């Protein structure tokens, strides 16, 4: 028994720590290097970042890509991105390289750079869209001209130790692997060309590497019970509590208070949960064949606008969504047989941006779900979501025994009996 419990505990911890997201099992960011030409000892490569994650994008201030050269390679020039540091190029005379560091770090250029510094899919300030939302926005690319690099696919050495920040930590990148060369279509689409050599690096995200605490929480309410179940206290850690701002504070009328800080430091509204974002799920109506839910997302950070936000919800009735008002909805089918997860995002020019905390810092929608007579119930918290993610990070739900009860004494007795049983089991484990 004790072995079983600790094994279970280990499994839970392990599954949380692993870089694996059950709602997006194939999600990753792939970095692809295509060598387009060789010159004696130099090559020109196109580096492409593809975000294959369904609902996790890279927000402003954007991605940072680093690697370590295998030998003494230098970067003569870069188009569409730039190295953050040039490093020591004193061994060169005349032509000075763009970057001489053995571990260069690259960032995207900002929109609006001169035409001759641009490259296809570049210059978006490092913002990389989510694949499930807009595949055409989920790609970023730049061109490098690399020197002291070998003269052919036999002498070139793959860079090592790729790192991806997006913009904070959370991504882990694997080794570069040589893959079949990429095939390109010429602009008139009548001729195919191919890269001279291609290698790929795959990076995956883990929330636990990204941050110690959740970054959002869920509160619940229903038409059948007046209790609003709030987010658990200090869900997102209370270290920032000393600097939080009351919503009626005079500070908020000062000019520049909303300007984002370079280090992305938030300025949070004081709440018990201290989360930058809260998702509220309200079970609104129960009709004969349908039921209705209202979802609202509130931003508590005065220094952050969330552009192209995503909300992912797992609930067994999402296979029968009939109508979603004022959000876009798209079912995600991570496993062929299960259709219980979906992604919501804002409507373009209407609410695809979740504004900074304050009077406009929220977005909301209602949805109508068709009841499946065999599964639908208001009991045991069934009507509440199983998992909620905002911008790809899982939100903390309240403990299940705190969910709004259906006013039905028999059910409450049942629940308190099961609470009693579980307490008893905990007690047994504790004295073991
Ligand atoms: C990365 O994502 C793509 C698209 O989902 C998938 O085809 C590929 O297998 C993934 N790569 C790895 C190493 O998981
Ligand atoms: C290197 O190039 C040769 C032809 O030049 C090709 O046959 C070989 O498969 C290439 N190797 C790799 C690893 O791309
Ligand atoms: C790559 O990173 C690992 C661990 O961070 C380090 O031990 C190793 O020396 C690095 N390799 C290179 C070539 O920098
Ligand atoms: C390499 O990455 C590209 C996307 O950048 C992907 O289309 C391709 O399937 C990957 N190749 C392999 C063998 O994983
Ligand atoms: C959010 O966007 C609005 C309008 O686009 C802008 O006025 C405001 O300064 C932005 N706030 C932040 C924190 O970036
Ligand atoms: C999943 O459910 C949605 C309704 O939310 C439906 O439109 C879609 O066809 C379903 N997909 C599959 C594969 O069952
Ligand atoms: C709900 O959806 C499932 C599969 O998507 C379908 O088989 C079932 O008939 C639907 N139920 C209702 C009540 O529409
Ligand atoms: C509403 O739910 C709460 C649990 O969150 C419970 O304590 C309370 O008794 C319920 N109210 C009614 C009228 O059943």
Coordinates of C-alpha atoms and ligand atoms in Angstrom, one line a residue:
X1 CA 0.0 0.0 0.0
X2 CA 2.7 2.4 1.0
X3 CA 4.7 1.5 -2.1
X4 CA 1.6 2.1 -4.2
X5 CA 1.0 5.5 -2.7
X6 CA 4.6 6.6 -3.1
X7 CA 4.6 5.2 -6.7
X8 CA 1.5 7.2 -7.4
X9 CA 3.0 10.3 -5.9
X10 CA 6.1 9.8 -7.9
X11 CA 4.1 9.4 -11.1
X12 CA 2.1 12.6 -10.4
X13 CA 5.3 14.6 -9.7
X14 CA 7.1 13.1 -12.7
X15 CA 4.2 13.7 -15.1
X16 CA 4.1 17.3 -14.0
X17 CA 7.9 17.8 -14.4
X18 CA 8.2 16.1 -17.8
X19 CA 8.3 18.3 -20.8
X20 CA 5.1 16.8 -22.1
X21 CA 1.7 18.5 -22.3
X22 CA -1.1 15.9 -22.4
X23 CA -3.4 18.4 -24.3
X24 CA -0.7 19.0 -27.0
X25 CA 1.4 15.9 -27.1
X26 CA 3.2 16.8 -30.3
X27 CA 3.8 20.5 -29.5
X28 CA 7.3 21.7 -30.0
X29 CA 9.3 24.5 -31.6
X30 CA 11.6 23.2 -34.3
X31 CA 14.7 25.1 -35.4
X32 CA 15.8 24.2 -38.9
X33 CA 19.1 25.2 -40.5
X34 CA 19.2 24.9 -44.3
X35 CA 22.6 25.4 -45.9
X36 CA 21.9 27.2 -49.2
X37 CA 25.4 27.6 -50.6
X38 CA 29.1 26.7 -49.8
X39 CA 32.0 28.9 -50.6
X40 CA 35.6 27.8 -49.6
X41 CA 35.3 27.6 -45.9
X42 CA 32.1 29.6 -45.6
X43 CA 28.4 28.8 -45.9
X44 CA 25.1 30.7 -46.1
X45 CA 22.3 29.2 -44.1
X46 CA 18.6 30.0 -43.5
X47 CA 17.5 29.4 -40.0
X48 CA 13.8 28.9 -39.5
X49 CA 11.9 28.6 -36.3
X50 CA 8.5 26.8 -36.5
X51 CA 6.2 26.9 -33.6
X52 CA 4.2 23.6 -33.8
X53 CA 2.5 24.2 -30.5
X54 CA -1.2 24.4 -30.8
X55 CA -1.9 27.1 -28.3
X56 CA 1.3 28.4 -26.9
X57 CA 2.8 31.4 -28.6
X58 CA 5.9 33.5 -27.9
X59 CA 4.9 36.9 -26.7
X60 CA 6.6 40.2 -26.9
X61 CA 9.5 40.9 -26.2
X62 CA 10.1 37.7 -28.3
X63 CA 12.4 34.8 -28.7
X64 CA 16.1 34.6 -28.0
X65 CA 18.1 31.8 -29.7
X66 CA 21.5 30.8 -28.6
X67 CA 24.0 28.0 -29.5
X68 CA 27.6 27.1 -29.2
X69 CA 29.8 26.7 -32.2
X70 CA 31.7 23.4 -32.5
X71 CA 34.9 25.1 -33.8
X72 CA 36.0 28.6 -34.4
X73 CA 33.2 29.6 -36.7
X74 CA 32.3 33.3 -37.0
X75 CA 29.2 35.0 -38.4
X76 CA 30.1 37.4 -41.3
X77 CA 26.7 38.8 -41.6
X78 CA 23.1 38.2 -40.6
X79 CA 19.9 39.3 -42.4
X80 CA 16.5 39.4 -40.6
X81 CA 17.9 39.0 -37.1
X82 CA 21.0 40.1 -35.1
X83 CA 23.5 38.8 -32.5
X84 CA 23.0 40.6 -29.2
X85 CA 26.8 40.9 -28.8
X86 CA 29.6 41.1 -31.3
X87 CA 32.3 39.6 -29.1
X88 CA 36.0 39.8 -29.7
X89 CA 36.8 40.1 -33.4
X90 CA 40.3 41.4 -32.9
X91 CA 41.8 38.6 -34.9
X92 CA 40.2 40.0 -38.0
X93 CA 41.6 42.8 -40.2
X94 CA 39.6 44.7 -42.8
X95 CA 36.3 43.0 -42.9
X96 CA 35.0 42.7 -39.4
X97 CA 32.4 39.9 -38.8
X98 CA 28.9 40.5 -37.4
X99 CA 29.7 38.2 -34.4
X100 CA 32.8 36.3 -33.2
X101 CA 31.5 34.8 -30.0
X102 CA 31.7 31.0 -29.6
X103 CA 28.2 31.1 -28.1
X104 CA 26.2 33.7 -30.1
X105 CA 22.7 34.8 -29.0
X106 CA 20.3 35.9 -31.6
X107 CA 17.1 38.0 -31.5
X108 CA 14.6 39.0 -34.2
X109 CA 14.6 42.5 -35.6
X110 CA 11.8 44.9 -34.9
X111 CA 9.0 45.5 -37.4
X112 CA 9.8 48.4 -39.8
X113 CA 13.6 47.9 -40.3
X114 CA 14.9 49.0 -43.7
X115 CA 14.1 46.7 -46.6
X116 CA 17.6 45.5 -47.2
X117 CA 17.8 44.1 -43.6
X118 CA 14.7 42.1 -44.0
X119 CA 14.2 38.5 -44.7
X120 CA 11.1 36.4 -45.4
X121 CA 9.2 35.8 -42.1
X122 CA 11.5 38.1 -40.2
X123 CA 11.2 41.2 -38.2
X124 CA 8.3 40.5 -35.9
X125 CA 10.0 41.5 -32.8
X126 CA 10.5 37.8 -32.0
X127 CA 6.7 37.2 -31.7
X128 CA 5.9 33.7 -32.8
X129 CA 2.2 32.8 -33.2
X130 CA 0.6 29.5 -32.1
X131 CA 0.2 26.9 -34.8
X132 CA -3.4 26.1 -33.8
X133 CA -4.3 29.8 -34.1
X134 CA -2.5 30.9 -37.2
X135 CA 0.1 28.7 -38.9
X136 CA 1.3 31.6 -41.1
X137 CA 2.2 33.6 -38.0
X138 CA 4.0 30.6 -36.3
X139 CA 7.2 30.9 -38.3
X140 CA 10.2 33.2 -38.0
X141 CA 13.4 33.1 -40.2
X142 CA 16.7 34.7 -40.8
X143 CA 19.8 34.2 -42.8
X144 CA 23.4 33.8 -41.7
X145 CA 26.7 33.8 -43.5
X146 CA 29.1 31.7 -41.5
X147 CA 32.9 31.6 -41.9
X148 CA 35.6 29.1 -40.8
X149 CA 32.9 26.6 -41.2
X150 CA 34.1 23.7 -43.3
X151 CA 33.7 23.3 -47.0
X152 CA 31.2 20.5 -47.4
X153 CA 28.6 18.4 -45.6
X154 CA 31.5 16.2 -44.5
X155 CA 33.6 18.8 -42.8
X156 CA 31.0 21.1 -41.4
X157 CA 30.3 20.6 -37.7
X158 CA 26.8 21.1 -36.2
X159 CA 26.4 23.7 -33.5
X160 CA 25.7 22.5 -30.1
X161 CA 23.8 23.4 -26.9
X162 CA 20.9 25.2 -28.5
X163 CA 18.9 27.3 -26.1
X164 CA 15.6 29.0 -26.6
X165 CA 14.1 31.7 -24.4
X166 CA 10.6 32.6 -25.2
X167 CA 11.0 35.3 -23.7
X168 CA 11.5 33.7 -20.2
X169 CA 12.8 30.2 -19.5
X170 CA 10.7 27.0 -20.1
X171 CA 12.2 25.5 -23.3
X172 CA 14.7 22.7 -23.5
X173 CA 16.3 22.0 -26.8
X174 CA 17.6 18.6 -28.0
X175 CA 20.7 18.0 -30.2
X176 CA 20.9 19.1 -33.7
X177 CA 20.2 16.2 -36.1
X178 CA 20.9 16.0 -39.8
X179 CA 17.6 15.4 -41.6
X180 CA 16.7 15.0 -45.3
X181 CA 17.4 18.3 -47.1
X182 CA 14.5 20.7 -47.3
X183 CA 12.8 21.0 -50.7
X184 CA 11.9 24.5 -51.9
X185 CA 9.5 25.5 -54.6
X186 CA 10.6 28.4 -56.9
X187 CA 8.2 31.4 -56.8
X188 CA 6.5 30.3 -60.0
X189 CA 6.0 26.9 -58.3
X190 CA 7.3 25.1 -61.4
X191 CA 10.7 24.1 -60.2
X192 CA 12.0 22.4 -57.0
X193 CA 15.4 23.2 -55.5
X194 CA 16.8 21.7 -52.3
X195 CA 19.1 22.7 -49.5
X196 CA 22.6 21.4 -49.6
X197 CA 22.3 20.1 -46.1
X198 CA 19.7 20.5 -43.4
X199 CA 19.7 19.9 -39.6
X200 CA 16.9 20.2 -37.1
X201 CA 16.7 21.0 -33.4
X202 CA 13.5 20.4 -31.4
X203 CA 12.7 22.4 -28.3
X204 CA 9.9 21.5 -25.9
X205 CA 8.2 23.5 -23.2
X206 CA 7.8 22.7 -19.5
X207 CA 5.8 25.0 -17.3
X208 CA 7.7 23.8 -14.2
X209 CA 11.0 25.0 -15.8
X210 CA 9.3 28.3 -16.7
X211 CA 8.1 29.3 -13.3
X212 CA 7.7 28.1 -9.7
X213 CA 4.0 29.2 -9.4
X214 CA 1.1 29.1 -11.8
X215 CA 0.5 32.3 -13.7
X216 CA -3.3 32.1 -13.6
X217 CA -6.1 30.7 -11.6
X218 CA -9.7 29.7 -12.0
X219 CA -12.8 30.8 -10.0
X220 CA -16.2 29.1 -10.3
X221 CA -19.8 29.9 -9.8
X222 CA -23.2 28.6 -10.8
X223 CA -26.9 29.6 -11.0
X224 CA -27.8 26.9 -8.4
X225 CA -25.6 28.1 -5.6
X226 CA -24.8 31.7 -4.5
X227 CA -21.3 30.9 -3.5
X228 CA -18.6 32.2 -5.8
X229 CA -15.6 29.8 -5.3
X230 CA -12.6 32.1 -5.5
X231 CA -9.1 31.3 -6.6
X232 CA -7.2 29.7 -3.7
X233 CA -5.2 32.3 -1.8
X234 CA -1.6 33.0 -3.0
X235 CA -2.1 30.7 -6.0
X236 CA 0.5 32.5 -7.9
X237 CA 2.9 33.1 -5.0
X238 CA 2.5 36.1 -2.8
X239 CA 6.1 37.5 -3.1
X240 CA 4.8 40.4 -5.2
X241 CA 2.1 41.3 -2.6
X242 CA 4.2 44.1 -1.1
X243 CA 4.3 45.9 -4.4
X244 CA 0.7 45.3 -5.4
X245 CA -1.6 48.2 -6.2
X246 CA -5.2 48.7 -5.0
X247 CA -7.6 49.2 -7.8
X248 CA -8.6 52.7 -6.5
X249 CA -5.0 53.8 -5.9
X250 CA -4.0 57.3 -7.1
X251 CA -0.8 55.9 -8.5
X252 CA -2.8 54.5 -11.4
X253 CA -3.6 58.0 -12.7
X254 CA 0.1 58.8 -13.1
X255 CA 1.5 59.0 -16.7
X256 CA 3.6 56.0 -17.7
X257 CA 2.4 53.7 -15.0
X258 CA 1.4 51.2 -17.7
X259 CA 4.6 51.3 -19.6
X260 CA 6.1 47.7 -19.6
X261 CA 9.5 47.4 -17.8
X262 CA 12.5 46.0 -19.6
X263 CA 12.7 42.9 -17.4
X264 CA 8.9 42.4 -17.8
X265 CA 8.2 43.0 -14.1
X266 CA 4.5 43.0 -13.6
X267 CA 2.5 45.6 -11.6
X268 CA -0.3 43.6 -10.2
X269 CA -3.6 44.6 -8.7
X270 CA -3.9 43.5 -5.1
X271 CA -5.9 40.3 -4.9
X272 CA -5.9 37.3 -2.5
X273 CA -4.6 35.0 -5.2
X274 CA -2.0 37.5 -6.6
X275 CA -2.3 36.0 -10.1
X276 CA -1.8 38.1 -13.2
X277 CA -4.8 36.4 -14.9
X278 CA -8.0 34.9 -13.6
X279 CA -10.4 32.8 -15.6
X280 CA -14.0 32.7 -14.3
X281 CA -16.4 29.8 -15.3
X282 CA -20.0 30.5 -14.5
X283 CA -22.7 27.8 -15.1
X284 CA -25.4 30.2 -16.2
X285 CA -28.5 28.3 -17.3
X286 CA -29.9 24.8 -17.6
X287 CA -32.4 24.4 -20.4
X288 CA -34.1 21.2 -21.6
X289 CA -31.6 20.2 -24.2
X290 CA -28.8 22.7 -23.7
X291 CA -26.9 24.4 -20.9
X292 CA -25.1 27.7 -21.0
X293 CA -21.7 28.7 -19.6
X294 CA -20.2 32.2 -19.3
X295 CA -16.4 32.5 -19.3
X296 CA -14.5 35.6 -18.5
X297 CA -10.8 36.3 -18.4
X298 CA -9.5 39.2 -16.2
X299 CA -6.1 40.7 -16.4
X300 CA -4.6 42.0 -13.1
X301 CA -1.3 43.3 -14.5
X302 CA -1.2 47.0 -15.2
X303 CA 1.8 46.6 -17.4
X304 CA 0.7 44.0 -19.8
X305 CA -1.6 43.7 -22.8
X306 CA -2.0 40.2 -24.0
X307 CA -2.2 40.2 -27.7
X308 CA -3.4 37.0 -29.5
X309 CA -4.3 35.4 -26.1
X310 CA -5.4 31.8 -26.1
X311 CA -7.6 29.9 -23.6
X312 CA -7.7 26.1 -23.7
X313 CA -10.4 24.2 -21.8
X314 CA -10.9 20.5 -21.2
X315 CA -14.5 19.5 -20.4
X316 CA -16.3 16.3 -21.5
X317 CA -19.2 18.2 -23.1
X318 CA -17.0 20.3 -25.4
X319 CA -17.6 17.7 -28.1
X320 CA -21.1 19.1 -28.3
X321 CA -20.4 22.9 -28.3
X322 CA -23.3 24.4 -30.3
X323 CA -22.5 28.0 -30.2
X324 CA -19.8 30.2 -28.8
X325 CA -20.6 33.9 -28.6
X326 CA -17.9 36.6 -29.0
X327 CA -14.8 34.2 -29.0
X328 CA -13.5 32.0 -31.7
X329 CA -13.7 28.3 -30.9
X330 CA -11.7 25.5 -32.3
X331 CA -11.8 21.9 -31.1
X332 CA -8.4 20.4 -30.4
X333 CA -8.2 16.7 -30.8
X334 CA -5.0 15.6 -29.2
X335 CA -5.9 11.9 -29.3
X336 CA -8.1 10.6 -32.1
X337 CA -10.8 9.2 -29.9
X338 CA -11.2 12.1 -27.4
X339 CA -12.8 15.3 -28.3
X340 CA -13.1 17.1 -25.0
X341 CA -10.6 19.9 -25.4
X342 CA -10.9 23.2 -27.3
X343 CA -9.2 26.5 -27.8
X344 CA -10.8 29.8 -27.5
X345 CA -9.3 33.1 -28.8
X346 CA -10.5 36.6 -29.3
X347 CA -12.2 37.9 -32.4
X348 CA -9.9 40.0 -34.6
X349 CA -10.2 43.8 -33.9
X350 CA -12.8 43.1 -31.2
X351 CA -11.3 41.2 -28.3
X352 CA -8.2 39.4 -29.5
X353 CA -6.2 41.7 -27.2
X354 CA -6.7 41.4 -23.4
X355 CA -6.0 44.9 -22.3
X356 CA -4.0 45.9 -19.2
X357 CA -5.7 45.7 -15.8
X358 CA -8.4 48.2 -15.2
X359 CA -11.9 48.9 -16.7
X360 CA -11.0 47.3 -20.0
X361 CA -8.8 44.5 -18.7
X362 CA -11.3 41.6 -19.3
X363 CA -12.8 39.7 -22.1
X364 CA -15.8 37.4 -21.9
X365 CA -18.0 35.0 -23.8
X366 CA -20.9 32.7 -23.4
X367 CA -21.3 29.3 -24.9
X368 CA -24.2 26.9 -25.5
X369 CA -23.6 23.2 -25.1
X370 CA -25.9 20.4 -26.2
X371 CA -26.6 18.0 -23.4
X372 CA -25.7 14.4 -23.8
X373 CA -28.5 12.8 -21.7
X374 CA -26.2 10.0 -20.5
X375 CA -23.5 12.2 -19.1
X376 CA -24.9 15.6 -18.3
X377 CA -25.3 16.3 -14.6
X378 CA -25.0 19.3 -12.3
X379 CA -23.8 17.1 -9.5
X380 CA -20.3 16.6 -8.3
X381 CA -18.9 19.6 -10.1
X382 CA -19.3 17.9 -13.5
X383 CA -20.3 21.2 -15.1
X384 CA -16.9 22.7 -14.3
X385 CA -13.8 22.4 -16.4
X386 CA -11.2 19.7 -15.9
X387 CA -8.2 21.7 -17.1
X388 CA -7.8 25.4 -18.1
X389 CA -4.8 26.9 -19.8
X390 CA -4.2 30.6 -20.5
X391 CA -1.6 31.3 -23.1
X392 CA -0.3 27.8 -22.8
X393 CA 0.2 27.8 -19.1
X394 CA -2.0 25.7 -16.9
X395 CA -4.3 27.6 -14.5
X396 CA -4.8 26.5 -10.9
X397 CA -8.4 25.2 -10.2
X398 CA -9.9 25.4 -6.7
X399 CA -9.9 22.1 -4.8
X400 CA -12.8 19.9 -6.0
X401 CA -14.4 19.7 -2.6
X402 CA -14.9 23.4 -2.6
X403 CA -16.9 23.5 -5.8
X404 CA -20.4 25.0 -5.6
X405 CA -22.7 22.3 -4.4
X406 CA -26.1 21.5 -5.8
X407 CA -28.5 22.2 -2.9
X408 CA -29.4 18.6 -2.3
X409 CA -28.8 17.2 1.1
X410 CA -28.5 13.6 0.1
X411 CA -25.6 14.5 -2.3
X412 CA -23.9 16.6 0.4
X413 CA -24.1 13.7 2.8
X414 CA -22.5 11.5 0.2
X415 CA -19.8 14.0 -0.4
X416 CA -19.0 14.6 3.3
X417 CA -18.9 10.8 3.7
X418 CA -16.4 10.5 0.9
X419 CA -14.4 13.4 2.4
X420 CA -14.5 11.6 5.7
X421 CA -13.2 8.4 4.0
X422 CA -10.4 10.2 2.3
X423 CA -9.4 12.0 5.5
X424 CA -9.3 8.6 7.2
X425 CA -7.1 7.2 4.5
X426 CA -4.8 10.2 4.9
X427 CA -4.7 9.7 8.6
X428 CA -3.8 6.0 8.1
X429 CA -0.9 7.0 5.7
X430 CA 0.3 9.6 8.2
X431 CA 0.6 7.3 11.1
X432 CA 2.1 4.5 9.1
Ligands
LIG1 C1 7.5 18.4 -33.4 O1 6.2 18.7 -33.8 C2 5.8 18.2 -35.1 C3 4.5 18.8 -35.4 O2 3.6 18.5 -34.4 C4 5.9 16.7 -35.1 O3 5.5 16.2 -36.3 C5 7.2 16.2 -34.7 O4 7.2 14.8 -34.5 C6 7.7 16.8 -33.3 N1 9.0 16.5 -33.1 C7 9.4 15.9 -32.0 C8 10.8 15.5 -31.8 O5 8.6 15.6 -31.1
LIG2 C1 26.7 15.0 -48.4 O1 26.7 15.3 -49.8 C2 26.7 14.2 -50.7 C3 26.7 14.6 -52.1 O2 27.5 15.7 -52.2 C4 25.5 13.3 -50.4 O3 25.6 12.1 -51.1 C5 25.5 12.9 -48.9 O4 24.3 12.2 -48.6 C6 25.5 14.2 -48.1 N1 25.5 13.9 -46.7 C7 24.8 14.5 -45.8 C8 24.9 14.1 -44.4 O5 23.9 15.4 -46.1
LIG3 C1 26.8 22.4 -23.3 O1 26.1 22.5 -22.1 C2 26.5 21.6 -21.1 C3 25.7 21.8 -19.9 O2 25.1 23.0 -19.8 C4 28.0 21.8 -20.8 O3 28.4 20.9 -19.8 C5 28.8 21.7 -22.0 O4 30.2 22.0 -21.7 C6 28.3 22.6 -23.1 N1 29.0 22.3 -24.3 C7 29.6 23.3 -25.0 C8 30.2 22.8 -26.3 O5 29.5 24.4 -24.7
LIG4 C1 12.6 19.5 -39.6 O1 11.9 20.7 -39.3 C2 10.9 21.0 -40.3 C3 10.2 22.3 -39.8 O2 11.1 23.3 -39.6 C4 9.9 19.9 -40.4 O3 9.0 20.2 -41.5 C5 10.6 18.6 -40.7 O4 9.6 17.6 -40.8 C6 11.7 18.3 -39.7 N1 12.4 17.1 -40.1 C7 12.5 16.1 -39.3 C8 13.1 14.9 -39.8 O5 12.1 16.1 -38.1
LIG5 C1 -2.1 48.5 -24.2 O1 -2.6 48.9 -25.5 C2 -3.2 50.2 -25.4 C3 -3.8 50.5 -26.8 O2 -3.2 49.8 -27.8 C4 -2.1 51.2 -25.1 O3 -2.7 52.5 -25.0 C5 -1.5 50.8 -23.7 O4 -0.4 51.7 -23.4 C6 -1.0 49.4 -23.8 N1 -0.6 49.0 -22.4 C7 0.5 48.3 -22.2 C8 0.8 48.0 -20.8 O5 1.3 48.0 -23.1
LIG6 C1 -15.4 17.8 -31.9 O1 -16.4 18.6 -31.3 C2 -16.7 19.7 -32.1 C3 -17.8 20.5 -31.4 O2 -17.2 21.1 -30.3 C4 -17.2 19.2 -33.5 O3 -17.5 20.4 -34.3 C5 -16.2 18.4 -34.2 O4 -16.7 17.9 -35.4 C6 -15.8 17.2 -33.3 N1 -14.6 16.6 -33.9 C7 -14.5 15.2 -33.9 C8 -13.3 14.7 -34.5 O5 -15.3 14.5 -33.3
LIG7 C1 -22.2 14.8 -28.9 O1 -21.1 14.6 -29.7 C2 -20.8 13.2 -29.9 C3 -19.5 13.1 -30.7 O2 -19.0 14.3 -31.1 C4 -22.0 12.6 -30.7 O3 -21.7 11.2 -30.9 C5 -23.2 12.7 -29.8 O4 -24.3 12.3 -30.6 C6 -23.5 14.2 -29.5 N1 -24.6 14.3 -28.6 C7 -25.6 15.1 -28.8 C8 -26.7 15.1 -27.8 O5 -25.6 15.8 -29.8
LIG8 C1 -23.0 26.1 -2.1 O1 -21.7 25.5 -2.3 C2 -20.9 25.6 -1.1 C3 -19.6 24.9 -1.4 O2 -18.8 25.7 -2.2 C4 -21.6 25.0 0.1 O3 -20.8 25.2 1.2 C5 -23.0 25.6 0.3 O4 -23.6 24.8 1.3 C6 -23.8 25.5 -1.0 N1 -25.1 26.2 -0.8 C7 -26.2 25.6 -0.9 C8 -27.4 26.4 -0.7 O5 -26.3 24.4 -1.1

